[in-house]
Each structure stands twice: as structure tokens, then as C-alpha cells.
CSV table of C-alpha atoms in Angstrom, one decimal:
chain,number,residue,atom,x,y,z
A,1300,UNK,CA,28.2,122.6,109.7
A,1301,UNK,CA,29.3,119.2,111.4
A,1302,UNK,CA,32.4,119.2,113.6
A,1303,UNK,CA,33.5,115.4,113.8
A,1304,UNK,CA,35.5,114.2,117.2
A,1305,UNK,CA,36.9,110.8,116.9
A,1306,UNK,CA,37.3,110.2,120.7
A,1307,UNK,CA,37.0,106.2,121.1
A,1308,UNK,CA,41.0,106.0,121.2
A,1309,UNK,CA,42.5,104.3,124.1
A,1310,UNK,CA,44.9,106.7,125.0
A,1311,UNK,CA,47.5,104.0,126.0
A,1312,UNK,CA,50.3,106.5,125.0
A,1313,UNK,CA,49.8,108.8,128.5
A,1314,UNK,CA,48.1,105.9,130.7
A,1315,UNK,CA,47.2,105.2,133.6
A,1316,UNK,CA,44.6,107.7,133.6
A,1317,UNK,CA,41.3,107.8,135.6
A,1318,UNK,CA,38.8,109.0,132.8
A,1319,UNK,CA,39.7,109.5,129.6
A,1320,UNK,CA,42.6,111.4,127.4
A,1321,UNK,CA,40.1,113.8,125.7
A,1322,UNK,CA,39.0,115.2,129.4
A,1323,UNK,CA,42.8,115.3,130.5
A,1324,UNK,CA,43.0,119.2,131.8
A,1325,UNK,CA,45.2,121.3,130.3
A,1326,UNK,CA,45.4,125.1,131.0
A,1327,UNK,CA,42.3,126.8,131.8
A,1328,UNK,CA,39.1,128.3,130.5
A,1329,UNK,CA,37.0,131.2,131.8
A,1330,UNK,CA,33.0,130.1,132.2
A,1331,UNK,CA,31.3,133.6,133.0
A,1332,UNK,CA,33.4,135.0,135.5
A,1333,UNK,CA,34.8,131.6,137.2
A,1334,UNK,CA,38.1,130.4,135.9
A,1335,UNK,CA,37.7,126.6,135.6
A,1336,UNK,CA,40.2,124.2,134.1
A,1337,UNK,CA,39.7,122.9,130.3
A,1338,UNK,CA,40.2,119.4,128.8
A,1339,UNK,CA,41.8,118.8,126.0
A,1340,UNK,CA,39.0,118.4,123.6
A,1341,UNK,CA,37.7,121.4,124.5
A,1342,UNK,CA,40.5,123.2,122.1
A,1343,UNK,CA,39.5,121.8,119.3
A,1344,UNK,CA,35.6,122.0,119.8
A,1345,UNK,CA,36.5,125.6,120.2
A,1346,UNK,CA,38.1,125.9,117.2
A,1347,UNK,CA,35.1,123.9,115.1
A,1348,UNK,CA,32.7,126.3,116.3
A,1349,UNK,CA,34.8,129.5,115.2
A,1350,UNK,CA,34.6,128.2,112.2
A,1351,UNK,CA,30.6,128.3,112.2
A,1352,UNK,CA,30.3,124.7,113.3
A,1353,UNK,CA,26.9,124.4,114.9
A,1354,UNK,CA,26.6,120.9,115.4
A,1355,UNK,CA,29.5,118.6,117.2
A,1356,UNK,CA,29.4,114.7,116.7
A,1357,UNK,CA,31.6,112.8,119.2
A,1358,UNK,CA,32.8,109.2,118.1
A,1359,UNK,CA,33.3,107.1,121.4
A,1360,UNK,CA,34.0,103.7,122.9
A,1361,UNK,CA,31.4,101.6,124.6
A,1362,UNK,CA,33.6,102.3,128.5
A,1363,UNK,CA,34.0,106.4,127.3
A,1364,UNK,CA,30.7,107.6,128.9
A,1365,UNK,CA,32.6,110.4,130.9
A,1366,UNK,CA,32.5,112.1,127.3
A,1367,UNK,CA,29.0,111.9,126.8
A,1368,UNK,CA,28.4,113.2,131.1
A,1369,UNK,CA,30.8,116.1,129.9
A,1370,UNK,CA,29.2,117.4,126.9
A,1371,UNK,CA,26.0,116.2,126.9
A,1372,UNK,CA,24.3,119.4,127.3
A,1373,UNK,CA,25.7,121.1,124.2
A,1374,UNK,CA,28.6,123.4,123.9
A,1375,UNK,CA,28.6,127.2,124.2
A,1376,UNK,CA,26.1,127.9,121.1
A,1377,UNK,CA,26.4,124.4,119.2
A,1378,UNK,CA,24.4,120.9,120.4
A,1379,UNK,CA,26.3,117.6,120.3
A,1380,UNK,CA,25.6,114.1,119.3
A,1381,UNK,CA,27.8,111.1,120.4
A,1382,UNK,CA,27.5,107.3,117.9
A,1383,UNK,CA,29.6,104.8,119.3
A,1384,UNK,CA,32.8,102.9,117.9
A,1385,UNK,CA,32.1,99.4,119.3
A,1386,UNK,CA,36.0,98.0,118.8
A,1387,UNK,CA,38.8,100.6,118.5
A,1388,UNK,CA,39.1,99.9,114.9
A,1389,UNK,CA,41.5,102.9,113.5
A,1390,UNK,CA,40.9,106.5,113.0
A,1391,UNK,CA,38.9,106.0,109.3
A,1392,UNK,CA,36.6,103.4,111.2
A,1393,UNK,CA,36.1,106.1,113.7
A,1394,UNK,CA,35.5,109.0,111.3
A,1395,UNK,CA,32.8,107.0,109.3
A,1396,UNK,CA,31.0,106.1,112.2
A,1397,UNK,CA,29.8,109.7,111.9
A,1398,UNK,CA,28.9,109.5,108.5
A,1399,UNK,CA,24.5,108.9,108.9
A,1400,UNK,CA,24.4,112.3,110.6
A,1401,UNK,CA,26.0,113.7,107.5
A,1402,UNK,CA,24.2,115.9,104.4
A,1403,UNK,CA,25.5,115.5,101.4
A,1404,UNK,CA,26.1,119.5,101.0
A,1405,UNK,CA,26.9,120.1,104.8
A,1406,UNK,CA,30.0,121.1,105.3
A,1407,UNK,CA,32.3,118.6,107.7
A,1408,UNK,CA,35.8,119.3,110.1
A,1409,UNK,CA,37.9,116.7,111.6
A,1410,UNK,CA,40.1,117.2,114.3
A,1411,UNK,CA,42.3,115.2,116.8
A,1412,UNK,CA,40.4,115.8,120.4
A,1413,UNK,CA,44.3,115.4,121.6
A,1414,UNK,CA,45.8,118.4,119.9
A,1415,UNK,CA,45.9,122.0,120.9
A,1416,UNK,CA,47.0,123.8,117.9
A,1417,UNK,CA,47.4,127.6,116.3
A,1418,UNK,CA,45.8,129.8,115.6
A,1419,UNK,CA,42.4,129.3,116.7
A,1420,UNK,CA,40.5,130.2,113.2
A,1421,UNK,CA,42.5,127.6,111.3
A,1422,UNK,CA,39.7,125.9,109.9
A,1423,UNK,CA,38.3,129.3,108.6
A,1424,UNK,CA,41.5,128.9,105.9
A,1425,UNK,CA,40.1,125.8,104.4
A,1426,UNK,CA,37.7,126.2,101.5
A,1427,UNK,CA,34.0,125.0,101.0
A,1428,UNK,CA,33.3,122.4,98.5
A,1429,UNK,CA,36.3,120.6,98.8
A,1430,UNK,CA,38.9,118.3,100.5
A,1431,UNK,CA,41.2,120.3,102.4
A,1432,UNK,CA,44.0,119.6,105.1
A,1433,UNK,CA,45.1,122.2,107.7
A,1434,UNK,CA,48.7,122.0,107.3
A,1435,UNK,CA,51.5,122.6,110.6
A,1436,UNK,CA,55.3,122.9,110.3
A,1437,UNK,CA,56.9,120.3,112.7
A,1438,UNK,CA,60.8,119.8,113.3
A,1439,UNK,CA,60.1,115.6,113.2
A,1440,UNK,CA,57.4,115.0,110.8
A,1441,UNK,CA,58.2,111.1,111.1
A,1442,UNK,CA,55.7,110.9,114.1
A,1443,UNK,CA,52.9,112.0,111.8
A,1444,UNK,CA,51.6,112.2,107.9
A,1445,UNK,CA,53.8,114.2,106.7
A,1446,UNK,CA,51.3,116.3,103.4
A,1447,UNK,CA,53.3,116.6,100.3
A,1448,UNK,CA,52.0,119.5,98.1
A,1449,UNK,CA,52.7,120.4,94.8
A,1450,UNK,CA,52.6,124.7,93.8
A,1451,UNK,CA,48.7,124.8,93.5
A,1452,UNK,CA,48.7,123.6,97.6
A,1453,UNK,CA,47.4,120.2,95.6
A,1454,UNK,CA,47.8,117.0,97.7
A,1455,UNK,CA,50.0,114.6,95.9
A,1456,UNK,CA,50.9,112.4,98.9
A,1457,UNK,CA,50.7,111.6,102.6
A,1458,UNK,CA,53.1,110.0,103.7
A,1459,UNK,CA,52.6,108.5,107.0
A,1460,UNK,CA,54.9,107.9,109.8
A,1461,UNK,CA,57.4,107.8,107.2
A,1462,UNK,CA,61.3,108.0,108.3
A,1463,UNK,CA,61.9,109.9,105.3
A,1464,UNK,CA,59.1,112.2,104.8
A,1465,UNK,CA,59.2,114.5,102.0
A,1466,UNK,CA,57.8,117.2,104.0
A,1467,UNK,CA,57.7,118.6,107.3
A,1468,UNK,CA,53.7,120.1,106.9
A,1469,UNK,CA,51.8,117.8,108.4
A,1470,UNK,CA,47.7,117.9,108.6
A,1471,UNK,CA,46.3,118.7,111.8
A,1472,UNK,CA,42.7,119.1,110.6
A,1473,UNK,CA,40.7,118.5,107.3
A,1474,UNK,CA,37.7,119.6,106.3
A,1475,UNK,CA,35.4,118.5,103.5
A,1476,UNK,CA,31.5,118.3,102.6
A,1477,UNK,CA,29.4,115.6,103.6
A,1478,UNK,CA,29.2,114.2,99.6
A,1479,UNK,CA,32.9,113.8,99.7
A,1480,UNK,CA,32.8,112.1,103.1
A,1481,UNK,CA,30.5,109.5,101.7
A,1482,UNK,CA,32.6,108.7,98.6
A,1483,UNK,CA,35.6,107.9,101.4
A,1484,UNK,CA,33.4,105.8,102.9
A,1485,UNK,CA,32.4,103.8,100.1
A,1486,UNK,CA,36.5,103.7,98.9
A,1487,UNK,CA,37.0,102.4,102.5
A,1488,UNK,CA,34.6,100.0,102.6
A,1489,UNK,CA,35.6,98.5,99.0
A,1490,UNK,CA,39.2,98.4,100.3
A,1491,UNK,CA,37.9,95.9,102.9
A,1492,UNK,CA,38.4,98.4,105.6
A,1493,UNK,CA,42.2,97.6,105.3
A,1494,UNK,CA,43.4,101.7,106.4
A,1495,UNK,CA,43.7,102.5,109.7
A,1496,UNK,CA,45.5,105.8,109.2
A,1497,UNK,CA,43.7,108.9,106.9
A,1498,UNK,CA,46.9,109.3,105.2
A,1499,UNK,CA,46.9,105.9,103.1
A,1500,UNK,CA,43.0,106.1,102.6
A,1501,UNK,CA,43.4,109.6,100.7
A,1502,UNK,CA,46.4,108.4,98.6
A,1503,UNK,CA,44.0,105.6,97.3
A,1504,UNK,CA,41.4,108.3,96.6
A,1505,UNK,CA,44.0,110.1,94.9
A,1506,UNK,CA,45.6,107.8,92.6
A,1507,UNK,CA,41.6,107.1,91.8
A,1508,UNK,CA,41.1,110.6,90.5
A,1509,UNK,CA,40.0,112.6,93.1
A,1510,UNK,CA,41.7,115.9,94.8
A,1511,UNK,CA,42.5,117.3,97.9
A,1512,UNK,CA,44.5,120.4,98.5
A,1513,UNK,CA,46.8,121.2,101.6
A,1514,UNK,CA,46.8,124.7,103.8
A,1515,UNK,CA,49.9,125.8,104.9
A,1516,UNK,CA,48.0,128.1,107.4
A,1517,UNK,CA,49.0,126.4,110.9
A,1518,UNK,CA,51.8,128.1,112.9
A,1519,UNK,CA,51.7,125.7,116.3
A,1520,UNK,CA,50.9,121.9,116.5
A,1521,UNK,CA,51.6,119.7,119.7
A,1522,UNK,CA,50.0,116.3,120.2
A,1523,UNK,CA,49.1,116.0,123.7
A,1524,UNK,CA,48.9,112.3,123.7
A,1525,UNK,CA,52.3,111.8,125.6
A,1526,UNK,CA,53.5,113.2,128.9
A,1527,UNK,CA,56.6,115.4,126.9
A,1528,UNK,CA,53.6,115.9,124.6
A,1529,UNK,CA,51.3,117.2,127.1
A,1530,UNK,CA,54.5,119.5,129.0
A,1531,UNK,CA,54.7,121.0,125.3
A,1532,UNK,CA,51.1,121.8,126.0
A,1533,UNK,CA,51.3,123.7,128.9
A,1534,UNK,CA,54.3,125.7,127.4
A,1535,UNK,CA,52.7,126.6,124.3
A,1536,UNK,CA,49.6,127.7,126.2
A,1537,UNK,CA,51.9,129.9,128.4
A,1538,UNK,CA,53.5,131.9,125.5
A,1539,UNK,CA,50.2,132.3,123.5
A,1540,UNK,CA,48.9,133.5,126.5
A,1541,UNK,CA,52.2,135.9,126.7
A,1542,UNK,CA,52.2,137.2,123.4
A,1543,UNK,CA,48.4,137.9,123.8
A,1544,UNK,CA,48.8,140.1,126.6
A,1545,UNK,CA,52.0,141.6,125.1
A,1546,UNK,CA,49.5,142.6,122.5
A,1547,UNK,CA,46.9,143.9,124.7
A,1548,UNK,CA,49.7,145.7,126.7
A,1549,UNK,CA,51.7,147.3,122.6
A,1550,UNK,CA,47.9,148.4,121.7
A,1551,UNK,CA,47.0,150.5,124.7
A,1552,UNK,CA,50.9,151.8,125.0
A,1553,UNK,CA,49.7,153.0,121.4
A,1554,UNK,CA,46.3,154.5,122.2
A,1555,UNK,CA,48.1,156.7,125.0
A,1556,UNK,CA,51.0,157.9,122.9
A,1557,UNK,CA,48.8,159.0,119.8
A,1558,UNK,CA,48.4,162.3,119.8
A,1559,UNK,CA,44.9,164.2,120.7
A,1560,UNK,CA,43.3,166.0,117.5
A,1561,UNK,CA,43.2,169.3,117.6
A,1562,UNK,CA,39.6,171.1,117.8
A,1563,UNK,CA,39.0,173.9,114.9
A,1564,UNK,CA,37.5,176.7,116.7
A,1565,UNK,CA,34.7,178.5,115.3
């Protein structure tokens, strides 16, 4: 399984920065027993690899070597690749960049290296053999592409950046095998290369016959590509990592008030 990172964005949104937006830190990571902090891409490579991704593909620009330096060697149990984006051409451009590493029956994720989102096993709800989006409530789904579903979780539209969006389940994540990647590609390329945005690319797939279904299975979305953007971050970070310990905390309240079995003598 191939996790794809478009990472050859600009980042203009949260400049002046000194490397780039995927390596911004946010919150913190534990590497053996050394807390260390953790950029932002790190999240969703995380998340590719609980799904069973064992192979990462980073899409960069030429001046974005920092991202190759940082995960050159691999991550945790998966090895990395990196093609390069020569103009910042849009996020399809990006995505397709990927597309030689791709087997046609290899599964594929896409992520945003600029999100940190819940839960962690989101991609695990998307199904093989298909086109699939990983679908987050949001209160102003005007900022993103907004997925319009029909009873069956179908796709019938994305509609992006749209003032009046019919929805407010955006995608965070798709997922998709490699044979369906290639037949976006060639749509793309016979559409002159003309969408920027996902969103309009699959609603000319779709009004060509083909089928995509969207997940409601996201609970927490927040793009960190802004500095109100990145505080939401941090704050949703904090109260996951609340409730986890409130967890911890309710499960060994339990284990102490159960009661011990009695033992049957003989």
C-alpha cells in the first residue's frame, strides 16, 4: 500500500517561515523514551501507515529539500520515496506526479501533509477497490469541498469553496487503487490539465460514469495552514490528549472497583 504526500505547496498562507509548512512543529511525539517535537506531516504519515501503508511517496518542490533530509531514512516500519513537482502546478498536478510508482491493484491514500485530523484509523473506514473520501463535519465548509452524498454514502458532488455548499462533510483523505488513479490521470490530462482542485476533477469523472462514495467516519478536522489554523492545532492536540488520559484514568478506576472472584474451595 502507497501513502501519497503532496508537499510541494508554498505555504504562503502561514509565511515567513524558515523551512517548510510540512516540518512546522506541532505538539510532540515520543521516539523510544525521548520526547521530541513532531511536524506536521508526521500526523498524517502516522495515520497512512496504521492503515497498513508500507510505502510513503512524498511530492516536493525543487527548494523543499529539508523534506527529503527529514525523511529520507524511512519512517517507523514503512520506506519513502520523494518525485519532484518542478512548478507548483495545483494539488491534481501534484498527486499525479506520484502516479509511475503506482500498481494498478495497489492500493493508494492521499492526505493533506497540513492537517491533523481524528481519529487516527480513519483511513481503515474506507474500502478496497474503490474511490473513497474520508468525510469531516466542519461549521464553515466554504473554505473547503464541501462532499455531497446521496443515502448509499455515493458521491454526487463536490463542491468546492462554494459559499453555498450543500454540505458541511468535507474530505480530508481519499483513498483508491492504483488502476483508478491512472484513469484520473488520463481524465486530467485530456482535460488539458485545466483542475487545480480534486473536487472539480472528480465531478468530471462522475458525470463520465464513474463512482466514488464518501465516509462519514471523521470526528476532528483542522487545517494547519494558517496561524488561527495552527492555534486550533495545538488545542485539539491538548483535548485528545485529555480525553485519552481521562480514559486511561475511567479504565483503571474500573479495574480497582470490580470485585475479586471468589475461590471455590475444595
Amino acid at each position: 500500500m502507497l501513502g501519497i504526500v503532496p508537499a510541494a505547496g508554498r505555504g504562503s498562507r502561514i509565511q515567513p517561515l524558515g523551512f517548510s509548512k510540512e516540518l512546522l512543529p506541532v505538539g510532540s511525539r515520543v521516539d523510544g523514551a525521548v520526547e521530541r517535537p513532531c511536524a506536521v506531516s508526521e500526523y498524517l504519515v502516522n495515520r497512512m501507515i496504521t492503515a497498513g501503508a508500507d510505502k510513503v511517496c512524498f511530492v516536493i518542490g525543487p527548494g523543499k529539500s529539508d523534506i527529503l533530509e527529514y525523511y529520507a531514512a524511512g519512517y517507523e516500519q514503512a520506506s519513502t520515496a520523494f518525485v519532484v513537482q518542478p512548478t507548483p502546478a495545483g494539488l491534481c498536478d501534484a498527486i499525479f506526479r506520484a502516479t509511475p510508482l503506482v500498481h494498478d491493484d495497489e492500493q493508494v491514500l492521499i492526505g493533506l501533509p497540513d492537517t491533523v485530523w481524528y481519529p487516527e484509523n480513519g483511513f481503515t473506514a474506507l474500502p478496497d477497490g474503490t474511490l473513497s473520501f474520508l468525510l469531516f463535519p466542519v461549521e464553515r465548509p466554504e473554505f473547503f469541498d464541501a462532499v455531497v452524498v446521496d443515502r448509499a454514502n455515493r458521491v454526487r458532488e463536490i463542491q468546492v469553496k462554494q459559499p453555498d455548499a450543500q454540505s458541511n462533510w468535507i474530505w480530508g483523505a481519499f483513498k483508491m487503487p492504483g488502476g483508478i488513479l491512472r484513469e484520473l490521470h488520463a481524465l486530467w490530462r485530456s482535460r488539458e490539465g485545466s483542475d487545480e482542485y480534486v473536487g472539480t476533477l472528480i465531478n468530471a469523472y462522475l458525470a463520465a460514469g464513474g463512482e466514488a462514495f464518501g465516509i462519514k467516519a471523521g470526528s476532528d478536522y483542522v487545517d494547519v495552514g494558517t496561524f488561527n489554523g495552527y492555534r486550533a492545532a495545538i488545542d485539539l492536540l491538548a483535548r485528545m490528549e485529555r480525553s485519552s488520559r481521562d480514559e486511561i484514568a475511567h479504565a483503571l478506576l474500573a479495574t480497582a472497583e470490580a470485585p475479586i472472584p471468589a475461590v471455590q474451595g475444595r
